[in-house]
Tab-separated table of C-alpha atoms in Angstrom:
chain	number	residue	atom	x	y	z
M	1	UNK	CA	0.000	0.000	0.000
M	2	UNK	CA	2.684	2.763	1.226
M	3	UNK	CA	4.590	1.586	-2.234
M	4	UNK	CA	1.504	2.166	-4.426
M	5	UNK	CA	0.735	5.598	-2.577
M	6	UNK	CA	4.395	6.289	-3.434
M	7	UNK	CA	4.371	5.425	-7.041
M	8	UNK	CA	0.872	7.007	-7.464
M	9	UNK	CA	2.502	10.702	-5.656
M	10	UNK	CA	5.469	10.315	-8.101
M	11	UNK	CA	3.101	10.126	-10.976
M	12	UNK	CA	1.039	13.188	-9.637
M	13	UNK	CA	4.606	15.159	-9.350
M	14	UNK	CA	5.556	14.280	-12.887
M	15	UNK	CA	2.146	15.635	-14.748
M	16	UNK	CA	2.076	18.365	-12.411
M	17	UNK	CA	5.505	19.205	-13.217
M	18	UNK	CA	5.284	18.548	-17.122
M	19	UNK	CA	1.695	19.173	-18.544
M	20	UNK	CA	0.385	21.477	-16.501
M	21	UNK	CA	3.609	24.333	-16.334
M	22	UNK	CA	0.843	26.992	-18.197
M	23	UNK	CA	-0.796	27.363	-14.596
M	24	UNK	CA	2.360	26.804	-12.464
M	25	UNK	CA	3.486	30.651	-12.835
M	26	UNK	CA	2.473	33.513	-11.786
M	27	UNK	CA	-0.176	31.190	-9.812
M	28	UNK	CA	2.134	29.369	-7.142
M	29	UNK	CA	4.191	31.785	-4.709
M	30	UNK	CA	6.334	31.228	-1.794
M	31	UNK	CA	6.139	33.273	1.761
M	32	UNK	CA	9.510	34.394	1.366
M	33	UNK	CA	8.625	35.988	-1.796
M	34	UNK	CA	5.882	37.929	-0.448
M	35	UNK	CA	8.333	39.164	2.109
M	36	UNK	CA	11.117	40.014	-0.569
M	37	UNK	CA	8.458	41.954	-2.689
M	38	UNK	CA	7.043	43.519	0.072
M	39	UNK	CA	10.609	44.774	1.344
M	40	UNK	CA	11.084	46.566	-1.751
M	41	UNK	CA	7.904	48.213	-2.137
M	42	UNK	CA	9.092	49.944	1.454
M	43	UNK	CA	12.417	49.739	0.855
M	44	UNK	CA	13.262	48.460	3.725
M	45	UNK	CA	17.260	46.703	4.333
M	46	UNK	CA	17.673	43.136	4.783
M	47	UNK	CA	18.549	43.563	8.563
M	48	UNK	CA	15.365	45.145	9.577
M	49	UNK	CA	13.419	42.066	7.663
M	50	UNK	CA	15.941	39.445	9.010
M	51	UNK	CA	15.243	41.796	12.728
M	52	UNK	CA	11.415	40.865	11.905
M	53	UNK	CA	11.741	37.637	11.351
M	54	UNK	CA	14.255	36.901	14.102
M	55	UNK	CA	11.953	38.306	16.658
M	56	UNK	CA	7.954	36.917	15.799
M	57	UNK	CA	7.205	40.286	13.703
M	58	UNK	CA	7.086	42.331	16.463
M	59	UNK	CA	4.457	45.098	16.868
M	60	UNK	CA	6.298	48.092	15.177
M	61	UNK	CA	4.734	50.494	12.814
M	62	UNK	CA	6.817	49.468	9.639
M	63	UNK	CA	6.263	46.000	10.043
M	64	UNK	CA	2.783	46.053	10.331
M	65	UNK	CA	2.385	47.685	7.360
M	66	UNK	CA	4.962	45.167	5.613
M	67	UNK	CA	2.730	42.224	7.567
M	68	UNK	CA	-0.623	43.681	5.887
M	69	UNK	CA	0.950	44.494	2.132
M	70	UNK	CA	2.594	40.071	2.636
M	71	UNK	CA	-0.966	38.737	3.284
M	72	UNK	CA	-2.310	40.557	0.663
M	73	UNK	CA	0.879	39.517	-1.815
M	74	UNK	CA	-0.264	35.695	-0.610
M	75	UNK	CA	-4.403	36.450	-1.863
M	76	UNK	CA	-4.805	35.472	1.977
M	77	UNK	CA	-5.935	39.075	2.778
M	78	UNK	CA	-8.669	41.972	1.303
M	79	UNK	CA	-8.779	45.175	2.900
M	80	UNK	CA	-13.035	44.510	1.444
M	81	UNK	CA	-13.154	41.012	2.949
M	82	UNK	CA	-10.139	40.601	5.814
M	83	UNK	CA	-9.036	37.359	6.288
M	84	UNK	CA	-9.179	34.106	3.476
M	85	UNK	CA	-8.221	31.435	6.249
M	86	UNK	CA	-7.386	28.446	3.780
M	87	UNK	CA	-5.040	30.333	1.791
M	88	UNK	CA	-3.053	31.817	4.739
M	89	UNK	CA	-2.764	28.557	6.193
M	90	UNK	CA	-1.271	26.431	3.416
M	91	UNK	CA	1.696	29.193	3.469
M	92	UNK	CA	2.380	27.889	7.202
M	93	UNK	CA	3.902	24.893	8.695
M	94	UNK	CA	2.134	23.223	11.546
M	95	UNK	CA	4.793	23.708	14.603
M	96	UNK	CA	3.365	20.847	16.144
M	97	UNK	CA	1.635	17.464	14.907
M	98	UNK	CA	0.839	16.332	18.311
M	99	UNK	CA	-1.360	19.628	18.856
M	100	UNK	CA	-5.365	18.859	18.553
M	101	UNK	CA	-6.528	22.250	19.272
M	102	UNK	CA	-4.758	24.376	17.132
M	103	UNK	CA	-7.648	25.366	14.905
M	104	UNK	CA	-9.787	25.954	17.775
M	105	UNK	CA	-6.984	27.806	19.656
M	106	UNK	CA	-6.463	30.283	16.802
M	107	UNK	CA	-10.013	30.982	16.540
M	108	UNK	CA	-10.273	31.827	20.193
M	109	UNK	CA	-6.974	34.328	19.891
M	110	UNK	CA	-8.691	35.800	16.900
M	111	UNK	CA	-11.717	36.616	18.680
M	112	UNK	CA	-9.652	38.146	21.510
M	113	UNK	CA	-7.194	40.364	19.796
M	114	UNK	CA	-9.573	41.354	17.486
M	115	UNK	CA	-12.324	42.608	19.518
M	116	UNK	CA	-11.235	45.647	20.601
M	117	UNK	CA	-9.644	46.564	17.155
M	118	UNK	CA	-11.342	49.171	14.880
M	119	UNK	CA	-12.973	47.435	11.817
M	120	UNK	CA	-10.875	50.035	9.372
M	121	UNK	CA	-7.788	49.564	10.816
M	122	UNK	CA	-6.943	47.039	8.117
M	123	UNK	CA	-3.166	46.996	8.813
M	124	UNK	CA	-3.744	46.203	12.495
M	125	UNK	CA	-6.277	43.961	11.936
M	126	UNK	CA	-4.140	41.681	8.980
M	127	UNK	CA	-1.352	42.316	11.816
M	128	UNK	CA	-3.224	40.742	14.717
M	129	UNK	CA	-4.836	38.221	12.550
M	130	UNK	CA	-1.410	36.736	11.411
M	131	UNK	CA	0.619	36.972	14.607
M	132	UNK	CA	-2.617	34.476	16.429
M	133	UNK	CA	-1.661	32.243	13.083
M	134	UNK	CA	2.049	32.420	14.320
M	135	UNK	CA	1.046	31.621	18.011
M	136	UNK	CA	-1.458	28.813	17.258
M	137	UNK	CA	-0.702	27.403	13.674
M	138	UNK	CA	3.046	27.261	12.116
M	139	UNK	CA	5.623	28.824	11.349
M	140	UNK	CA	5.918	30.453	7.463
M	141	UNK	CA	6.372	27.145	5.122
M	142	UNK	CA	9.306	27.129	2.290
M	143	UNK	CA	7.019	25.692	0.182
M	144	UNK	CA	5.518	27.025	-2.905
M	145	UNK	CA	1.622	27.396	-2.834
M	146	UNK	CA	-1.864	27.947	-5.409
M	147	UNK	CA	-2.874	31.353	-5.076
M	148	UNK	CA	-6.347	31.743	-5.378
M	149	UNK	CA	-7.533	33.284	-8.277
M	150	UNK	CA	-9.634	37.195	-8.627
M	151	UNK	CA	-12.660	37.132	-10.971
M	152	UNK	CA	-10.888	38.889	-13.507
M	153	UNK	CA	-8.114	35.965	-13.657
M	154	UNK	CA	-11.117	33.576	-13.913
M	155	UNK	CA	-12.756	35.398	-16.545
M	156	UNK	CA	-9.035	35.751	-18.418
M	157	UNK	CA	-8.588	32.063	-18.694
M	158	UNK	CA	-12.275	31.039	-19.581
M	159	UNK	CA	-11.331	33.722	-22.553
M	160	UNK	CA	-8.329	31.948	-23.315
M	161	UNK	CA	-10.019	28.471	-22.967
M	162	UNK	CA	-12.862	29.593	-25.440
M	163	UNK	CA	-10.326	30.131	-28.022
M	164	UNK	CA	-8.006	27.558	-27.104
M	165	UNK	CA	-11.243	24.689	-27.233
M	166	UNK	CA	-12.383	26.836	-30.708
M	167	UNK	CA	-15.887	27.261	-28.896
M	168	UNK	CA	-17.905	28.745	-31.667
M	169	UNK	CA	-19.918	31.931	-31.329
M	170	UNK	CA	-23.552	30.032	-31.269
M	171	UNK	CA	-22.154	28.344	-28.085
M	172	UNK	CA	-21.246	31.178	-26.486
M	173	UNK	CA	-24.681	32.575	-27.135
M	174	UNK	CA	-26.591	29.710	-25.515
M	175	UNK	CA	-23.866	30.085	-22.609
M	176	UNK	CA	-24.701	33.520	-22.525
M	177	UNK	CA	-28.239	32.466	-21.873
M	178	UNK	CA	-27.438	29.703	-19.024
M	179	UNK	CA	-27.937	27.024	-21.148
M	180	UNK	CA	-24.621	24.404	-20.668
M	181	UNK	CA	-26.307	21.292	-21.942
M	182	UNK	CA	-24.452	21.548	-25.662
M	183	UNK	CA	-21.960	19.378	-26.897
M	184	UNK	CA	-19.416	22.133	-26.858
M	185	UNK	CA	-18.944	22.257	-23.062
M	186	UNK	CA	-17.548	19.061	-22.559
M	187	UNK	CA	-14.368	20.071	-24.770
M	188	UNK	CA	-14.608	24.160	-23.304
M	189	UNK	CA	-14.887	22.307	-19.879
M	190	UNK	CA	-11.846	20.210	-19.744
M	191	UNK	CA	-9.401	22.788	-20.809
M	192	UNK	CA	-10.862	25.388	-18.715
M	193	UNK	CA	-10.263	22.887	-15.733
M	194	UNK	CA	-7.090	21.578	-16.594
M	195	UNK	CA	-5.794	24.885	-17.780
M	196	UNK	CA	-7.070	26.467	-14.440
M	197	UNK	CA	-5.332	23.799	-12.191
M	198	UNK	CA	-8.478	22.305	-11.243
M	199	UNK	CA	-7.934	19.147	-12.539
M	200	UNK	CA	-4.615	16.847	-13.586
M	201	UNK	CA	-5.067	14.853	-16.735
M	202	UNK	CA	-4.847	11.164	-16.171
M	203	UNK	CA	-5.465	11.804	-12.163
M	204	UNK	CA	-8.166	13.425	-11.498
M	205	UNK	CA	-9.457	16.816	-9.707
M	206	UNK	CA	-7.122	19.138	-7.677
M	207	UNK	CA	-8.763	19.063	-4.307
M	208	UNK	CA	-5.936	20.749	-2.680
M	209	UNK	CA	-6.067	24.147	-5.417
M	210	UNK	CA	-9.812	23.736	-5.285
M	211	UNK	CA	-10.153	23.604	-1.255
M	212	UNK	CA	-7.744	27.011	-1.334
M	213	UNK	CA	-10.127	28.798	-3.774
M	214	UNK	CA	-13.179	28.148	-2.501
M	215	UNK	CA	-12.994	27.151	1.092
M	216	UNK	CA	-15.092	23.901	1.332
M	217	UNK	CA	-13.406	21.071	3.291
M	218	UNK	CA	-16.274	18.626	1.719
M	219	UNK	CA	-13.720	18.263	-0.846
M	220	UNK	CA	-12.056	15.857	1.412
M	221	UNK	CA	-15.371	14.127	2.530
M	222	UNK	CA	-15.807	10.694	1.819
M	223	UNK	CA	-19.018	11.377	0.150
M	224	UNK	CA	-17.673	12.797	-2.614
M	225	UNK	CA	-15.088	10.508	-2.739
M	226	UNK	CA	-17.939	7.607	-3.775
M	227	UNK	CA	-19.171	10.089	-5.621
M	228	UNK	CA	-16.221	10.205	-8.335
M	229	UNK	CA	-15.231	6.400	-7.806
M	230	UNK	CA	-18.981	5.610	-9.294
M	231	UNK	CA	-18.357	8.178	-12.113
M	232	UNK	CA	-15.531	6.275	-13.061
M	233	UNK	CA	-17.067	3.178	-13.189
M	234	UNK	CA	-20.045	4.658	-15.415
M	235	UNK	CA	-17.426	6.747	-17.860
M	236	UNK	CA	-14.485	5.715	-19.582
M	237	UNK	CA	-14.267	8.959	-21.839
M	238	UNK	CA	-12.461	11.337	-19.905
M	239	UNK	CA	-13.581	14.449	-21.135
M	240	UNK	CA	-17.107	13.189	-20.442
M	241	UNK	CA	-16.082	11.999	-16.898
M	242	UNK	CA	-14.930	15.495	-16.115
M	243	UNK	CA	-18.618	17.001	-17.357
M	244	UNK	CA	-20.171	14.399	-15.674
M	245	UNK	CA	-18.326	14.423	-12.311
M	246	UNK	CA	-18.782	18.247	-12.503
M	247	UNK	CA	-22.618	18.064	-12.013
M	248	UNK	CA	-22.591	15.343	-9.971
M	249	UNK	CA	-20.210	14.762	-7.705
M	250	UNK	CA	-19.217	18.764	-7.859
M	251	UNK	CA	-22.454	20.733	-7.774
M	252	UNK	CA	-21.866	22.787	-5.176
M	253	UNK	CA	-19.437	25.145	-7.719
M	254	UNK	CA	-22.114	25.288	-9.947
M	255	UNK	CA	-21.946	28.801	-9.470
M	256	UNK	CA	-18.805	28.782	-11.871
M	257	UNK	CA	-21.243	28.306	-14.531
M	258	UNK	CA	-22.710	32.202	-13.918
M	259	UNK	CA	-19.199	33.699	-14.710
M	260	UNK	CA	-19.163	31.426	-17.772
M	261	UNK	CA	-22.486	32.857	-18.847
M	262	UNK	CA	-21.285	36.300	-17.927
M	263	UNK	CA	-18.198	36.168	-19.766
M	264	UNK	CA	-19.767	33.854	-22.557
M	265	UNK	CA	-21.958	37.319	-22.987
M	266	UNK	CA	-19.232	39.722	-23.345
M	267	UNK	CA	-17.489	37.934	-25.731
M	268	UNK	CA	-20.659	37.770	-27.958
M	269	UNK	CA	-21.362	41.729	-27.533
M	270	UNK	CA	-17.655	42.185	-28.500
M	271	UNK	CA	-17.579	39.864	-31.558
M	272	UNK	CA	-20.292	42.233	-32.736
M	273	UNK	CA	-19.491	44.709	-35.423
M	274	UNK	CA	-20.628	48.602	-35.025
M	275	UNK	CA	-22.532	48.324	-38.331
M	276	UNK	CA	-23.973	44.470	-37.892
M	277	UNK	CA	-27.237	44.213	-38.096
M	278	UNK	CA	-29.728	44.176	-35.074
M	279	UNK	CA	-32.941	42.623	-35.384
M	280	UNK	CA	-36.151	43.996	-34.165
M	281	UNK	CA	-39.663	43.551	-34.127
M	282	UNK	CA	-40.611	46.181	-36.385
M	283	UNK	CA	-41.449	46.073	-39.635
M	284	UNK	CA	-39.360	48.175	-42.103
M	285	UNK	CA	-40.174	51.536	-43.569
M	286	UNK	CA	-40.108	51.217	-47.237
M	287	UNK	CA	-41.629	54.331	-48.542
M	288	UNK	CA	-40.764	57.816	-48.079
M	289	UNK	CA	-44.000	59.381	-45.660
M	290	UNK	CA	-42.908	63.212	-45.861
M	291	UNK	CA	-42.126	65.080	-49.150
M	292	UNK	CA	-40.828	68.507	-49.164
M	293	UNK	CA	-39.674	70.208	-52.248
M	294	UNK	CA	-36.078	70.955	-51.026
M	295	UNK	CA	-35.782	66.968	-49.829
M	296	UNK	CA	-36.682	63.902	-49.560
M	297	UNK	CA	-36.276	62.015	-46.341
M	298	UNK	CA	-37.830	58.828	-45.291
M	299	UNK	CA	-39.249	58.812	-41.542
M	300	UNK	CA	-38.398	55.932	-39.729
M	301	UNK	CA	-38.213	54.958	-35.858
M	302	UNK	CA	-34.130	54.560	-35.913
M	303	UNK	CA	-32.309	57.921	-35.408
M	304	UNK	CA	-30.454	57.878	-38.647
M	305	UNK	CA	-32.380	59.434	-41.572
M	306	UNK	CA	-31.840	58.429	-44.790
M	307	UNK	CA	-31.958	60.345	-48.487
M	308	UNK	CA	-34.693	59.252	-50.753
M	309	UNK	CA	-33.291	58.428	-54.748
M	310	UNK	CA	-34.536	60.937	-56.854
């Protein structure tokens, strides 16, 4: 068994590290990174940051503003909505496997140090927030992480996966209009998911880049577990399996279907010439209905007049 889970790890390494390099960059990041990048937006030397680091961040003016600019560099903090707990924590090494209460002991400092703390005071919040991850949680990892992705990433790659896939405009239009049950989604689909990092070809889903984007430790349930192991069974096409899996086993990110349609929408407006024509439900004017002896202008209902022939 440990030799199979070995081999089968190795395997996941290899198409991770070959196939899927499109999504590796500038969507994986380190914690030391964030620190370096941060550093030189304040220019500050590399003995006050090794001085930070050295002594737990300590609670000085210039480091809590490089503290709030680092969890903001990791997508683990928005001035709009604070804290995104599953992406902070994959940047942090447990300090202790033995500890059973670290979740709930982080939760409890959070709610301490952070009720006395005006809501705008962003910086001291993200400050507060991260040193009760320090405290309770780990230590910063080495490791390099999935950053989640912004809407505007999301809708950037389903616009490269339409053309990559060749989804035809007619699709679009009945994605525009929610409707997903085409044959064209099961090819737009599959790249979108592979080129995302949301699934590995030949291995299945990403749970770990999906639990950091969206937050739902289901992922790891056993009940979806079954869910994909019947799929399997039922569907040998991949492609397919990936559609099918999606509604099934998957259907609570259904809601990845509006930005589709949204972005399915805008693509269709844009495609759009300024002088193509729009239909309406009003019949045509043919004949000019005022004559005057210095013109002749048909009336119509657009704004745009246009000469009679003489």
């Amino acid at each position: 068994m440990l030799l199979f889970a070995s081999i089968l790890g190795t395997c996941a390494l290899q198409i991770v590290g070959g196939a899927l390099q499109h999504w590796l960059t500038p969507y994986r990041h380190t914690f030391q990174r964030a620190v370096s990048e941060c550093s030189s937006y304040q220019r500050l030397p590399k003995e006050t940051i090794t001085y930070y680091q050295e002594n737990d961040y300590p609670e000085e003016p210039e480091c809590l503003k490089l503290v709030h600019c680092i969890l903001i560099d990791l997508h683990a903090w928005s001035d709009l909505g604070g804290l995104v707990p599953q992406q902070l924590e994959v940047f942090l090494k447990r300090k202790c496997e033995c500890d059973q209460f670290y979740k709930r002991n982080t939760r409890e400092c959070l709610e301490q140090d952070l009720a006395d703390v005006d809501p705008k005071n962003y910086t001291l919040r993200s400050y507060k927030t991260f040193k009760c991850y320090l405290k309770h949680w780990g230590t910063p990892s080495t490791e390099r992480k999935f950053l989640r992705y912004s809407d505007r990433d999301r809708e950037i790659l389903f616009r490269e996966s339409f053309e990559i896939s060749n989804t035809p405009i007619s699709a679009l239009e009945e994605f525009s209009r929610g409707n997903f049950d085409i044959p064209e989604f099961v090819e737009l689909g599959y790249t979108y998911v592979v080129r995302i990092g949301y699934y590995i070809p030949g291995f299945g889903f990403n749970k770990e880049n999906l639990y950091i984007q969206f937050g739902d430790e289901e992922l790891f349930g056993e009940e979806l577990r079954q869910c994909e192991i019947n799929v399997q069974q039922e569907v040998c096409d991949e492609k397919e399996r990936v559609t099918r899996m999606f509604y099934q086993c998957y259907s609570n990110y259904l809601s990845v279907l509006i930005l589709l349609g949204e972005v399915a929408g805008k693509v269709v407006e844009e495609s759009r010439g300024p002088c193509d024509p729009v239909t309406t439900t009003e019949a045509p004017v043919d004949e000019c209905t005022t004559v005057t002896e210095s013109s002749c202008k048909c009336e119509t209902t657009t704004p745009n007049t246009q000469a009679c022939p003489e």
